[in-house]
Coordinates of C-alpha atoms and ligand atoms in Angstrom, one line a residue:
X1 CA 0.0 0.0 0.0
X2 CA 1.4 3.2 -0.9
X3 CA 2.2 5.4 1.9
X4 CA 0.0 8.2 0.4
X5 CA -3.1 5.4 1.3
X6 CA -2.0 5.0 4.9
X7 CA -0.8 8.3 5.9
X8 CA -4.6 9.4 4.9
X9 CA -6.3 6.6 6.5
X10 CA -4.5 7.0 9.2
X11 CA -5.7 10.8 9.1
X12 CA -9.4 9.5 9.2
X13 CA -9.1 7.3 12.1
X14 CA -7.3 9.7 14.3
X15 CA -10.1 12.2 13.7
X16 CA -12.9 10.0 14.0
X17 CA -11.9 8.1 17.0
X18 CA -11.2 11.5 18.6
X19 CA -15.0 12.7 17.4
X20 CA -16.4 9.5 18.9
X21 CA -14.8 10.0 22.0
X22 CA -16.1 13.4 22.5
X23 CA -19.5 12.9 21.0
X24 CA -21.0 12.3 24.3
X25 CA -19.6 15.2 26.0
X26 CA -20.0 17.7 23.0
X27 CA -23.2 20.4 23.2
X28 CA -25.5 18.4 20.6
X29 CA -25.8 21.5 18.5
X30 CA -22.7 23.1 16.5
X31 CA -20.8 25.8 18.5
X32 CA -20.6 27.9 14.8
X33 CA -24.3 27.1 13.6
X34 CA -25.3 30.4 12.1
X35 CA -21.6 31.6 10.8
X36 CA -19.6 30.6 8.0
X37 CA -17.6 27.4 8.5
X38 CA -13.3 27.6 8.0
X39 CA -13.5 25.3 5.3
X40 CA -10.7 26.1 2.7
X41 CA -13.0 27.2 0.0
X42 CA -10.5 27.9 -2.7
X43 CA -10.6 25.8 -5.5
X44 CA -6.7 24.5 -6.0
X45 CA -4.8 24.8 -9.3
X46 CA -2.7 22.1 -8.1
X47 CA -3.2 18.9 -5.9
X48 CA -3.1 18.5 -2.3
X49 CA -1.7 15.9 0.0
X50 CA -4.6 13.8 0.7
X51 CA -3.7 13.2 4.3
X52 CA -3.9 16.9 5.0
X53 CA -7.2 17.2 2.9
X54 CA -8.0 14.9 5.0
X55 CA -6.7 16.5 8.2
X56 CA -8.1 20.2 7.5
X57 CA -11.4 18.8 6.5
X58 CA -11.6 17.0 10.4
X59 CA -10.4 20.3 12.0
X60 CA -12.4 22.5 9.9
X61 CA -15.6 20.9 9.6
X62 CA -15.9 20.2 14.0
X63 CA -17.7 23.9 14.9
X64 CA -20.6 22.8 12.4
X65 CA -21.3 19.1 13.3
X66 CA -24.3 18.2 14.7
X67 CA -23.5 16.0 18.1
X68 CA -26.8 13.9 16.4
X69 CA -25.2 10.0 16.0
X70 CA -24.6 10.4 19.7
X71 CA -27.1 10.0 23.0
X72 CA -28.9 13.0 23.4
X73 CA -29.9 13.6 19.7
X74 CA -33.8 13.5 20.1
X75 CA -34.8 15.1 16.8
X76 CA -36.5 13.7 14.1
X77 CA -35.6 10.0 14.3
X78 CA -32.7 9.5 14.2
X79 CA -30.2 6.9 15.6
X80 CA -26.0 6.3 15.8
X81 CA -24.2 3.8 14.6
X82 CA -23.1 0.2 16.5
X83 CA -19.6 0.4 16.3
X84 CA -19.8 -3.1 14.4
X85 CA -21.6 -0.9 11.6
X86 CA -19.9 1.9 11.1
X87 CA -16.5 -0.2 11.3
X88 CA -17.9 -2.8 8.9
X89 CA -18.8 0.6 6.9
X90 CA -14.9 1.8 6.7
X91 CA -14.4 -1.4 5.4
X92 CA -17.1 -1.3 2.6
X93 CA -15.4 2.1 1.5
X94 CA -12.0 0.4 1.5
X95 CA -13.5 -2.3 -0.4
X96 CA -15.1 -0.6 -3.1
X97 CA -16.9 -2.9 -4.6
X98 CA -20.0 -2.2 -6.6
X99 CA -23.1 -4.4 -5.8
X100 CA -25.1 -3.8 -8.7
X101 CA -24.4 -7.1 -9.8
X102 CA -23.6 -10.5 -8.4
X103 CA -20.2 -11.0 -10.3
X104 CA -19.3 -7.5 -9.1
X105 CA -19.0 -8.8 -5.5
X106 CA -20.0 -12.0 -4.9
X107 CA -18.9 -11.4 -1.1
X108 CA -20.4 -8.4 -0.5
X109 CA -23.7 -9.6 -1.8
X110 CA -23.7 -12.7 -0.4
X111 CA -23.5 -10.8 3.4
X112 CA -26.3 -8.8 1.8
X113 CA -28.5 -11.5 1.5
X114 CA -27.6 -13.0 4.8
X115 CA -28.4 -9.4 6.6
X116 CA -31.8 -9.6 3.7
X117 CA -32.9 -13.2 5.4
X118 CA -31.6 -12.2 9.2
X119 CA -34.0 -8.7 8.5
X120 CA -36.8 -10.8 7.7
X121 CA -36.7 -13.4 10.7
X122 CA -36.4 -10.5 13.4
X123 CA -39.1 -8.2 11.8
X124 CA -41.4 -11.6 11.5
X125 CA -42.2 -11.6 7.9
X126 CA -42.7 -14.0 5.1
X127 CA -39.1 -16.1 4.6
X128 CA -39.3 -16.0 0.9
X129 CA -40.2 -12.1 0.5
X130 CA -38.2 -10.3 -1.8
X131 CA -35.4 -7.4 -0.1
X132 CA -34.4 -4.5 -1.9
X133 CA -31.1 -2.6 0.1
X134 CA -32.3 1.3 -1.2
X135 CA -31.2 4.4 0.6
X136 CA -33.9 4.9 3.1
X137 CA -37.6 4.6 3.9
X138 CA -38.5 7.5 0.8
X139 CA -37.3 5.1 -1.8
X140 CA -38.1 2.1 0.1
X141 CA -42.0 3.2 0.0
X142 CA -41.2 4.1 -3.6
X143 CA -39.7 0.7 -4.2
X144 CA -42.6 -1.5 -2.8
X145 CA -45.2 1.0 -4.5
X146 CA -44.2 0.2 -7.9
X147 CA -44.2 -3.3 -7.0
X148 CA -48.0 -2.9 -5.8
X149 CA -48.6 -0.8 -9.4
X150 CA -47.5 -4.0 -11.0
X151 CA -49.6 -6.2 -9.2
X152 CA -52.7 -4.7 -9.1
X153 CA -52.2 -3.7 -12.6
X154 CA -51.1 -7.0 -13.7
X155 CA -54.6 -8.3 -12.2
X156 CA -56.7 -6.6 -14.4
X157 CA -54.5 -7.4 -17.4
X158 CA -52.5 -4.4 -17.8
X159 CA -48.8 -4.1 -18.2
X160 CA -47.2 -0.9 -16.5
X161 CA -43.5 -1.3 -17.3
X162 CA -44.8 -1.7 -20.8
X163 CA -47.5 0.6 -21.3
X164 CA -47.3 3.2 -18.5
X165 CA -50.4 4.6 -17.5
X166 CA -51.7 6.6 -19.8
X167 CA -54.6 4.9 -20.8
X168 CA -54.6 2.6 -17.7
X169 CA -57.4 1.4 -15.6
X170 CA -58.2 3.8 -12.6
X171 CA -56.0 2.5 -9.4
X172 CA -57.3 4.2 -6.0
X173 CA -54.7 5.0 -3.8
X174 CA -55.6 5.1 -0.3
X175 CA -53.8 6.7 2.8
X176 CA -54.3 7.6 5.8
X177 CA -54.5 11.5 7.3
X178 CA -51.3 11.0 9.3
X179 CA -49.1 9.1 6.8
X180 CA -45.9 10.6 6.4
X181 CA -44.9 13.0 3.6
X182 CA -42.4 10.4 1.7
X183 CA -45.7 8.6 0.9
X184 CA -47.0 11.2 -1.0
X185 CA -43.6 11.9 -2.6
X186 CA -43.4 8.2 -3.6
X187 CA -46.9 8.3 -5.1
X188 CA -46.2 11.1 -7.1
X189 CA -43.1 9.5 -8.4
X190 CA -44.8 6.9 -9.4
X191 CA -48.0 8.7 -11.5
X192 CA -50.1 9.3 -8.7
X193 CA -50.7 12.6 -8.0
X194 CA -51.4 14.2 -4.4
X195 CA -54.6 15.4 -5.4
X196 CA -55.6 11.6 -6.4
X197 CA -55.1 10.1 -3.1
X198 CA -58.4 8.7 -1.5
X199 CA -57.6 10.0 2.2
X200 CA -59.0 8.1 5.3
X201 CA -59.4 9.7 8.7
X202 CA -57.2 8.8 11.5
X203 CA -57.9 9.0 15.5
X204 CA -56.6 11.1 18.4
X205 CA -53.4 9.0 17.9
X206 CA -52.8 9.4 14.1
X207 CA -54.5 6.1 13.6
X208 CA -56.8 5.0 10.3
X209 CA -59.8 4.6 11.6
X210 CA -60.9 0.7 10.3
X211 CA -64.6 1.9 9.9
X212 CA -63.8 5.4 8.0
X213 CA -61.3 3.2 5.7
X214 CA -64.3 0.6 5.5
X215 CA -66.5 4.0 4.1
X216 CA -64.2 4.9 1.6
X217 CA -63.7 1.5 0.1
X218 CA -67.4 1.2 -0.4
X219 CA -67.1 3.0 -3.3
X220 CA -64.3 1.4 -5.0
X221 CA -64.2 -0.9 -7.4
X222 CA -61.1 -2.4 -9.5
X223 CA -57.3 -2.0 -8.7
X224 CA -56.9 -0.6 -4.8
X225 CA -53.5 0.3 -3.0
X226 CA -54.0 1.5 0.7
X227 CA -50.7 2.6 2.3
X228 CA -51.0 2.1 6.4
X229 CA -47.6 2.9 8.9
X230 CA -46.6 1.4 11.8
X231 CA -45.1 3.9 13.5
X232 CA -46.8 7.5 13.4
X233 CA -43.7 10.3 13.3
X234 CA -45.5 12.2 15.8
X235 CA -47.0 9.5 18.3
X236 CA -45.1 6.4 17.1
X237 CA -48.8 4.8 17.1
X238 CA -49.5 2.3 14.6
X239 CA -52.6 1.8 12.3
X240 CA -54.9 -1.5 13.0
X241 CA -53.6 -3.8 10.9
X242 CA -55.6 -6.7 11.3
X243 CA -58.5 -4.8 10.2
X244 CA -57.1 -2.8 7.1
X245 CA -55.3 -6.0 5.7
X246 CA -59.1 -7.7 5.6
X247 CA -61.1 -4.9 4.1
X248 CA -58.1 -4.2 1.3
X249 CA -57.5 -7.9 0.8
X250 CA -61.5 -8.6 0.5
X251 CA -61.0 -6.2 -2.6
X252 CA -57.9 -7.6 -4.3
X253 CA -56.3 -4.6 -3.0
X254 CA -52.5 -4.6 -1.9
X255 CA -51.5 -2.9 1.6
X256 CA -48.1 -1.6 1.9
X257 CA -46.8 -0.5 5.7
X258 CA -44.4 2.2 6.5
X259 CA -42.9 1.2 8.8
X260 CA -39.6 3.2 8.8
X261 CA -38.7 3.0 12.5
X262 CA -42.3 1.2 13.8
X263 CA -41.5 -2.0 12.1
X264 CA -38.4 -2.4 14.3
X265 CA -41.0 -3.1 17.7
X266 CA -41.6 -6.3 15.5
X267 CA -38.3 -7.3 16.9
X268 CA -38.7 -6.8 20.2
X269 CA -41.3 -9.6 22.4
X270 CA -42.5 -6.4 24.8
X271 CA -43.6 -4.5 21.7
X272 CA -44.5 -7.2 18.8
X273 CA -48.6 -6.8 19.5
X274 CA -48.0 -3.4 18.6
X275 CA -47.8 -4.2 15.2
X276 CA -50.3 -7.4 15.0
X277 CA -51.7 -8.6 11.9
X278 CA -48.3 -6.2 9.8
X279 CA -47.1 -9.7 7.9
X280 CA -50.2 -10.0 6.8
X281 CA -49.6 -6.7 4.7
X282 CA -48.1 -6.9 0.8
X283 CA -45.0 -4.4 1.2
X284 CA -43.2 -3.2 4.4
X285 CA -40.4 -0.5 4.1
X286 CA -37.8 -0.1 6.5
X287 CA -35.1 2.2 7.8
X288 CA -31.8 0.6 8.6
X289 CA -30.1 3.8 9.8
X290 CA -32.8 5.0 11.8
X291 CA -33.3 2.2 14.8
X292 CA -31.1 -0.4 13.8
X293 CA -28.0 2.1 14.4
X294 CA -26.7 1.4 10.6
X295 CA -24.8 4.6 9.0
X296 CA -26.7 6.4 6.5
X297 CA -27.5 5.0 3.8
X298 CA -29.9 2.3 4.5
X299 CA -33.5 0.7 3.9
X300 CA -34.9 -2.2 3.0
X301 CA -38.2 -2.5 0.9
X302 CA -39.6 -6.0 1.2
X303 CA -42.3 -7.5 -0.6
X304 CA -44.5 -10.7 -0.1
X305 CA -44.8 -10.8 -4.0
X306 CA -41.2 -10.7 -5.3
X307 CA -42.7 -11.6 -8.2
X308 CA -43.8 -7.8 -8.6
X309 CA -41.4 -6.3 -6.9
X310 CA -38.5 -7.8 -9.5
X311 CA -40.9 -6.6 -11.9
X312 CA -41.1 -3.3 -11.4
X313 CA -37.6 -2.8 -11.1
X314 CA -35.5 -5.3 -13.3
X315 CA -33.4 -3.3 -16.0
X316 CA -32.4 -5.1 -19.0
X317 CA -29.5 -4.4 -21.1
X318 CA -27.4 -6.6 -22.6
X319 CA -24.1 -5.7 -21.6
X320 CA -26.2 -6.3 -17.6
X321 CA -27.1 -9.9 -17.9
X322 CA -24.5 -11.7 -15.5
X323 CA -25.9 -14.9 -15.3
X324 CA -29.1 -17.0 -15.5
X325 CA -30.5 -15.6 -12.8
X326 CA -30.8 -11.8 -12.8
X327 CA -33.0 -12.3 -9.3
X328 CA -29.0 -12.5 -7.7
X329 CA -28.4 -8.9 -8.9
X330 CA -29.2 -6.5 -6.2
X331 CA -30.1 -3.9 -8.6
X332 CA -33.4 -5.4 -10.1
X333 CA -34.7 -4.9 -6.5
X334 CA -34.3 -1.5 -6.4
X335 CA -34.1 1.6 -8.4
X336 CA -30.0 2.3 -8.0
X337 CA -27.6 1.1 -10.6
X338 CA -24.4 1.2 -8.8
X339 CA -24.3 1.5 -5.1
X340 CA -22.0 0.8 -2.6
X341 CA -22.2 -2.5 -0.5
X342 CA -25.2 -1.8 1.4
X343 CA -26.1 -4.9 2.9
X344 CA -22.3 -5.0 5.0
X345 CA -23.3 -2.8 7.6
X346 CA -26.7 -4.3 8.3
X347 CA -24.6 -7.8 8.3
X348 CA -22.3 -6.3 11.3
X349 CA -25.3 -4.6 13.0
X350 CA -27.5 -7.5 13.3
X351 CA -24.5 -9.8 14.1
X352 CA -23.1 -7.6 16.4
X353 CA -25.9 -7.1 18.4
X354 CA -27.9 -10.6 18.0
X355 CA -31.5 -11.3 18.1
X356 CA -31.4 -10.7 22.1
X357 CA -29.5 -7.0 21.8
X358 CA -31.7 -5.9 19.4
X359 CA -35.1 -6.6 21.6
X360 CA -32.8 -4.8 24.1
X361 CA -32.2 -2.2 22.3
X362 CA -35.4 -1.5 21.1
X363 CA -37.1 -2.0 24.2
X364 CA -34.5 0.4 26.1
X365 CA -34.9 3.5 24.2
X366 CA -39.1 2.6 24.8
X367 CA -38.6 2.7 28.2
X368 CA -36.1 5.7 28.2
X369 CA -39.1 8.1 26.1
X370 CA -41.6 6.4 29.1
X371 CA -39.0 7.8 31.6
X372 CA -39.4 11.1 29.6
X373 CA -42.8 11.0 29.6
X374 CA -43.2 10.4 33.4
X375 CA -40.2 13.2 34.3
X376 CA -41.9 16.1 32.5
X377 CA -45.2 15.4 32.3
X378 CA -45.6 15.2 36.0
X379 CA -44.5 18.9 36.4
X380 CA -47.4 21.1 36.6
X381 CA -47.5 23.2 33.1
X382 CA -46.3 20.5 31.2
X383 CA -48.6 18.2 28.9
X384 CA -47.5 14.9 27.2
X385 CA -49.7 15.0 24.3
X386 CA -49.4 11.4 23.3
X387 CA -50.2 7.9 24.3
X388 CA -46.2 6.9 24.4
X389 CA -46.5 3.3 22.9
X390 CA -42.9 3.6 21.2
X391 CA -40.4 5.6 21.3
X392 CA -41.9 8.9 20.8
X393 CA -43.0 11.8 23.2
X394 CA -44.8 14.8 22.4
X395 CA -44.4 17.4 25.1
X396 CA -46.0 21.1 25.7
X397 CA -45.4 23.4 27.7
X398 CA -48.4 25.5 28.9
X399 CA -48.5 29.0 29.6
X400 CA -51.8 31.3 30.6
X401 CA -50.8 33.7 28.0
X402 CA -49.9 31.9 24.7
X403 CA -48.9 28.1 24.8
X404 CA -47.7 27.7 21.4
X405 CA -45.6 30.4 21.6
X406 CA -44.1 29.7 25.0
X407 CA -43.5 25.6 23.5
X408 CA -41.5 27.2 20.4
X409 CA -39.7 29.0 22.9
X410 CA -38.7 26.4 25.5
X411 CA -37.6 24.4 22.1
X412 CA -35.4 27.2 20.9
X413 CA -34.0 27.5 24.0
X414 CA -33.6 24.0 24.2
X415 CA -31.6 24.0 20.9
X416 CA -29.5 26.6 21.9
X417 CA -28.3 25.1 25.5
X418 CA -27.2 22.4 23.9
X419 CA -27.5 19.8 26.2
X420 CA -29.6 17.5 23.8
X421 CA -31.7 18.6 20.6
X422 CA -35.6 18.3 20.2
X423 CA -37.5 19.0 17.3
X424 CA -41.1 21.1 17.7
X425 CA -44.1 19.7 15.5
X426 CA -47.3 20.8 15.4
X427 CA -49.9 18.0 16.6
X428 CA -53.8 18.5 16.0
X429 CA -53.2 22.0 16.2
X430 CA -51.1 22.2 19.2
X431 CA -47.4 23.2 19.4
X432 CA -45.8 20.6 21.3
X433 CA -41.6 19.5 21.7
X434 CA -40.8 16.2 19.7
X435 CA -38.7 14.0 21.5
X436 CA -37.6 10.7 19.7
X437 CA -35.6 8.3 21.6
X438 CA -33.5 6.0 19.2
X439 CA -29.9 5.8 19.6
X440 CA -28.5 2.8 20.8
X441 CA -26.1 4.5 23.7
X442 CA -28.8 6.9 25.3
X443 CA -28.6 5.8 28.9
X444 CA -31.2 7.3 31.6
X445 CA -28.4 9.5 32.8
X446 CA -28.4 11.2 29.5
X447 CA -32.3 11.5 29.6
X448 CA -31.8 12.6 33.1
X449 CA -30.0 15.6 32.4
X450 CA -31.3 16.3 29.1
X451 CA -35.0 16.4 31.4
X452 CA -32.9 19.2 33.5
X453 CA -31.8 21.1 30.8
X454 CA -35.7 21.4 29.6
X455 CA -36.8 22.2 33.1
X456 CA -34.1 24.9 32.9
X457 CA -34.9 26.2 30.1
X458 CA -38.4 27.0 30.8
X459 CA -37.8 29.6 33.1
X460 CA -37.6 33.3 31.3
Ligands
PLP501 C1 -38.1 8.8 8.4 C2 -39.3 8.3 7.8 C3 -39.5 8.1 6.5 C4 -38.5 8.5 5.5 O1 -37.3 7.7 5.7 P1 -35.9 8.1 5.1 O2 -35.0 7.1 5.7 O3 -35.6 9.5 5.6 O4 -36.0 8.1 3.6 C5 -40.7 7.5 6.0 N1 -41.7 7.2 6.9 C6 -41.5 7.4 8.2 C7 -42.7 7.0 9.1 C8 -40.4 7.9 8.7 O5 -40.2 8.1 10.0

């Protein structure tokens, strides 16, 4: 190896061991977040060692990063990465290989297909579904939507990947009030504009309501795709999926589940009956690098009919044929060409952690957003505006004079101290603090302080 290679590895290491030491003691939000960054920013005539590249990037870049792989990153949904991941992750970059295609990296696919079969027994889904490794939940939904085009297409005797759908019969798209936004994305991505969508009401909880779904299927007749979640981004509630599966599947319809982060309670025996009657669905999608602590990035769409789901996304070309069976290249079940080997981190998360560290895991940062729930919400001005089922917490903060106000406030100031980092949402109309708990070294220490620094930051 040529001494340029090791001098910058070498570079890389240093810094990021010495970030990962220090992520737990940072202030979660960058020291420099509104100024401009040192980052050399002149474009050079002539090249530079890579080791310093290296080296000045590290240095440069610290006053901007966001402290959110480590345990008191609360925002969105977020999670870190097992050190088994990320490591394994290095190694995919030193590795290189593309797994488009089986030849390309028989290795690197083969631990892809392990991690595929290893996702499937944890989340308790059909063995012989079909895994695509995509970048996240958006194109995972988008993945296992144009497999349920297909299908329900391919029922009535049309061909979509042939004839598009100009000219197609009608397919009603139902979702739910409180699905989330890459559903509509997906949708639109695949022909099916927002304005199209048959929309069903959801409870206090961002539910579907079984008997409002039942209302709108009434009417329809001929190909039906009803998206349902497990998981709600506000509430972390999930939709009755018993219920929906029977009413869609009564009509021929398909049901796909986001289930992004939600899915994961499938792998944990405290939370499973959350999700009852979810294998029962058509499509699932997935986030690796939410819950699962993988880097970024990682989903998994899986399909019951892999049949469809190949599909919809085999691409032909002759130079692209590897073998007999194109079902062994990772890229006909998905939308990406080349991509990086996806599947090797998932391999080193699940193996790392084991069937009986990921229930652990899963179950932890539950009971950590309970311990959130019961710290604040049993101070007087302070409401928890969910049922916390999951891993989610919605939290306002009540004032006599203007509550949403005073809640955007607390969260700013919140932000700003630096202790951890919420999110604000607004939830049926109400401003409220979003706390997601999801990173698999939170401790209750770290929720113990981080409840002190939003006591503290209350006060004017
Ligand atoms: C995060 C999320 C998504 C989108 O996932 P990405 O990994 O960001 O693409 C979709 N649905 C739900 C419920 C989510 O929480």
């Amino acid at each position: 190896m040529s001494d340029e290679v090791q001098r910058a590895l070498d570079a890389a290491h240093r810094a990021a061991v010495e970030y990962l030491t220090g992520l737990g003691d940072r202030a979660v939000a960058p020291d420099a977040p509104d100024t401009e960054l040192p980052i050399d920013r002149v474009l050079p005539e002539r090249p530079v060692d890579p080791a310093t590249v290296v080296h000045d990037l590290a240095v440069e870049a610290e006053p901007g990063l966001v402290a959110s792989s480590g345990p008191r990153y609360f925002g969105f949904v977020t999670g870190g990465s097992v050190p088994a991941a990320m490591a394994a992750d290095w190694m995919a970059t030193a590795w290189d290989q593309n797994t488009a295609l089986w030849p390309m990296s028989p290795a690197a696919i083969t631990a892809q297909n392990i991690a595929a079969s290893w996702l499937l027994d944890l989340l308790g889904l059909p063995p012989n579904a079909g895994v695509g490794f995509v970048t996240g939940a958006q194109m995972a939904n988008w993945t296992c939507l144009a497999a349920a085009r297909h299908r329900v297409l391919a029922d009535v005797g049309w061909d979509v990947e042939a004839h598009g759908l100009l000219g197609a019969p009608h397919v009603t798209v139902v979702v739910g009030s409180s699905r989330h936004s890459t559903i509509d994305r997906a949708l639109r991505f695949l022909g099916f504009g927002d304005q199209t969508l048959r929309t069903v009401d959801s409870d206090e909880q961002g539910r579907m309501i079984p008997e409002a779904l039942g209302a709108v299927l009434d009417d329809v007749d001929g190909p039906l795709i009803v998206c349902a979640q497990a998981g709600e981004v506000n509430t972390g509630a999930f939709d009755p999926f018993g219920p929906i599966v029977d009413a869609a599947h009564a009509r021929g319809g398909w049901v796909h589940v986001d289930g992004a982060f939600g899915l994961w309670a499938r792998a944990c025996a405290d939370r499973r009956h959350l999700a009852e009657g979810v294998d029962r669905a058509d499509s699932w999608s997935v986030d690796g690098h939410k819950w699962l602590n993988v880097p970024y990035d990682t989903g998994y769409a899986i399909t019951a009919d892999p049949e469809a789901h190949a599909a919809a996304m085999t691409q032909l070309a002759p130079y692209l044929v590897s073998q007999d069976d194109a079902r062994r290249d990772p890229m006909n079940w998905g939308p990406d060409a080349s991509r990086r080997a996806r599947g090797v981190p998932t391999y080193a998360a699940i193996r790392s952690l084991g069937r009986s560290g990921i229930d652990e895991m899963i179950d932890r940062c539950c009971r950590l957003a309970r311990r959130f729930a019961d710290r604040l919400g049993a101070v007087d001005d302070i409401e928890i505006l969910n049922d916390v089922v999951l891993n989610q917490v919605l939290v306002r903060f009540v004032s006599t004079e203007d509550s949403d106000a005073y809640t955007w406030m607390v969260i700013d100031r919140v932000q700003r101290d630096g202790t951890c980092w919420a999110g604000g949402t607004t939830f049926r109309g109400k401003a409220a603090m979003r706390i997601s708990v999801s990173n698999w070294a939170t401790t209750e220490q770290d929720v113990d302080e981080s409840v002190a620094a939003i006591l503290r930051c209350r006060t004017p």
